[in-house]
XYZ file of C-alpha atoms in Angstrom:
195
model
C -22.028 42.596 -52.469
C -23.100 39.591 -51.070
C -26.955 38.190 -50.875
C -28.162 37.647 -47.547
C -28.228 33.746 -47.318
C -25.593 33.383 -50.192
C -22.502 31.262 -48.747
C -19.608 31.400 -51.170
C -18.171 28.225 -49.769
C -21.548 26.398 -51.346
C -20.620 27.459 -54.887
C -17.515 24.937 -54.962
C -17.607 21.666 -55.424
C -18.629 19.246 -52.914
C -15.969 17.118 -53.038
C -13.253 19.901 -53.132
C -15.148 20.846 -49.369
C -14.559 17.278 -48.476
C -11.331 17.528 -48.775
C -10.556 20.819 -47.363
C -11.690 19.694 -43.940
C -15.192 22.070 -44.363
C -18.211 21.290 -41.951
C -20.813 19.218 -44.542
C -24.585 19.081 -43.722
C -26.585 16.546 -44.997
C -29.074 19.067 -46.236
C -26.159 20.467 -48.500
C -27.261 21.069 -51.740
C -25.130 18.857 -53.321
C -25.035 15.784 -51.148
C -26.450 13.844 -53.580
C -23.270 13.582 -55.071
C -21.767 11.940 -52.720
C -24.857 9.781 -51.940
C -24.729 8.932 -55.818
C -20.450 7.804 -55.107
C -22.020 5.852 -52.247
C -24.425 3.983 -54.075
C -22.140 2.644 -57.012
C -19.644 1.607 -54.622
C -21.950 -0.462 -52.959
C -22.785 -2.408 -56.031
C -19.243 -2.584 -57.223
C -18.384 -4.000 -53.367
C -20.279 -6.482 -54.203
C -18.466 -8.039 -56.917
C -15.348 -7.563 -55.450
C -16.428 -9.525 -52.744
C -17.303 -12.240 -54.213
C -14.639 -12.373 -56.572
C -12.181 -15.868 -56.593
C -8.916 -14.478 -57.229
C -6.430 -11.821 -56.563
C -6.217 -10.459 -59.952
C -10.160 -10.253 -60.008
C -10.506 -8.494 -56.428
C -7.602 -6.004 -58.175
C -9.308 -5.138 -60.919
C -12.560 -4.796 -58.786
C -11.259 -2.293 -56.989
C -9.137 -0.385 -59.487
C -13.071 -0.132 -60.320
C -14.458 1.565 -57.373
C -10.956 3.571 -56.654
C -10.691 4.891 -60.610
C -7.229 4.077 -61.003
C -5.253 0.926 -61.760
C -3.723 -1.040 -58.732
C -0.266 -2.316 -59.594
C -0.045 -5.858 -60.440
C 2.575 -6.085 -57.050
C -0.241 -5.185 -54.831
C -2.637 -7.797 -52.992
C -5.825 -7.426 -51.549
C -7.764 -10.379 -49.911
C -11.696 -9.891 -49.600
C -13.647 -8.977 -48.147
C -12.981 -5.236 -48.485
C -15.430 -2.578 -47.566
C -15.316 0.705 -48.483
C -18.207 3.585 -49.001
C -16.901 5.777 -51.070
C -13.688 4.674 -52.959
C -12.932 7.562 -55.090
C -9.912 9.184 -52.471
C -8.286 5.847 -52.009
C -4.443 6.009 -53.443
C -2.770 2.843 -52.865
C 1.185 2.201 -54.098
C 3.088 -0.879 -55.327
C 4.111 -3.936 -53.211
C 1.077 -3.041 -50.370
C -0.698 -6.089 -48.774
C -4.063 -5.929 -47.526
C -5.031 -8.767 -45.702
C -9.183 -9.590 -44.859
C -11.697 -7.707 -43.960
C -10.450 -3.948 -43.516
C -12.853 -1.289 -43.810
C -11.573 2.035 -45.385
C -13.774 5.221 -44.739
C -12.274 7.878 -47.546
C -14.122 10.642 -48.110
C -11.087 12.721 -46.397
C -8.763 10.553 -48.426
C -6.324 7.866 -47.942
C -3.025 7.515 -49.307
C -1.261 3.975 -48.822
C 2.400 4.423 -49.945
C 4.595 1.416 -51.270
C 5.253 -1.530 -49.226
C 2.918 -1.099 -46.504
C 1.388 -4.146 -45.021
C -2.422 -3.742 -43.507
C -3.564 -6.910 -41.349
C -6.783 -8.498 -41.169
C -9.730 -6.176 -40.109
C -7.761 -2.733 -40.008
C -10.141 0.069 -40.107
C -8.897 3.397 -41.776
C -11.780 6.249 -40.920
C -11.229 10.011 -42.198
C -14.585 10.799 -41.519
C -15.658 12.544 -38.310
C -19.138 14.103 -37.131
C -19.465 17.167 -34.734
C -19.539 17.111 -31.089
C -22.212 19.463 -31.231
C -25.728 17.665 -31.488
C -27.378 20.213 -33.633
C -24.383 19.344 -36.137
C -24.379 15.557 -35.112
C -25.341 14.099 -38.545
C -22.529 16.962 -40.701
C -19.184 15.348 -42.240
C -15.768 16.877 -41.230
C -13.003 14.535 -43.083
C -9.660 14.586 -42.803
C -6.938 12.918 -44.812
C -5.261 9.713 -43.029
C -1.454 8.944 -44.604
C 0.562 5.858 -44.407
C 3.968 6.176 -45.686
C 6.263 3.285 -47.066
C 7.010 -0.199 -45.179
C 4.518 0.766 -42.506
C 2.692 -2.623 -40.621
C -0.735 -1.692 -39.254
C -1.599 -4.624 -37.060
C -4.236 -7.245 -36.856
C -7.849 -4.870 -35.912
C -5.973 -1.518 -35.596
C -7.823 1.287 -36.212
C -6.422 4.780 -37.517
C -8.693 7.637 -37.164
C -8.828 11.204 -39.207
C -6.138 13.459 -40.006
C -3.051 10.632 -38.807
C 0.200 10.359 -40.744
C 1.876 7.099 -40.352
C 5.402 7.641 -40.329
C 7.858 5.026 -42.606
C 8.582 1.703 -41.228
C 6.644 2.197 -38.410
C 4.310 -0.461 -36.505
C 1.164 0.063 -35.083
C -0.008 -2.764 -33.055
C -2.880 -5.399 -33.404
C -5.850 -3.796 -31.462
C -4.490 -0.063 -31.298
C -6.355 2.931 -31.993
C -4.352 5.822 -33.801
C -5.641 9.039 -32.547
C -2.215 10.776 -33.563
C 0.702 10.841 -35.743
C 3.037 8.236 -35.395
C 6.951 9.091 -36.142
C 9.018 7.250 -38.824
C 10.725 3.957 -36.825
C 8.275 3.636 -34.016
C 6.258 1.143 -32.662
C 2.613 1.860 -31.339
C 0.167 0.425 -29.504
C -3.139 0.332 -27.371
C -6.245 2.674 -26.689
C -5.568 5.062 -27.161
C -2.101 4.175 -29.236
C 0.883 5.139 -27.149
C 5.119 5.217 -28.259
C 6.272 1.932 -27.056
C 9.470 1.892 -28.507
C 11.935 2.986 -31.735
C 12.981 0.299 -34.273
C 16.356 -0.128 -34.401
């Protein structure tokens, strides 16, 4: 028999619950784990963003995400992330200046992806209900092979960008983008197929 006030979901690790898309309140007893990673990432980001060559950037970003970046991948600083551990970046990826990844929900970037400057990948959201507004709800972003994300585009939680797709500069993408298509605008809409 379950005791009153006992919540089975609270027994699961907070990171498992975040990745499962569960509502995470700031007063969650395990929230300190997220906060500790954020503080660590802030410290490491200072070194990353003062790096003087792409090899240093690659090494320092590898430290933040917890796995080595492939030598074929290039990231130009500054680069911003609030968490870092739920980012996965493939081979031959190019990430231009001033991109921002809020990755608690998970960001997977497959091989040969191009990200223009100031691209925002946002996996974190907040409930509409004002009583829960400071809680987090996270959903992953997946960017498939050979996609190109234009300068200043923002991709919102739960979006998959299909293989070879192009996101026009400045677009705000709130829905999945089919493979071999171009989308643009706010909110992003289909423009045309890639032939």
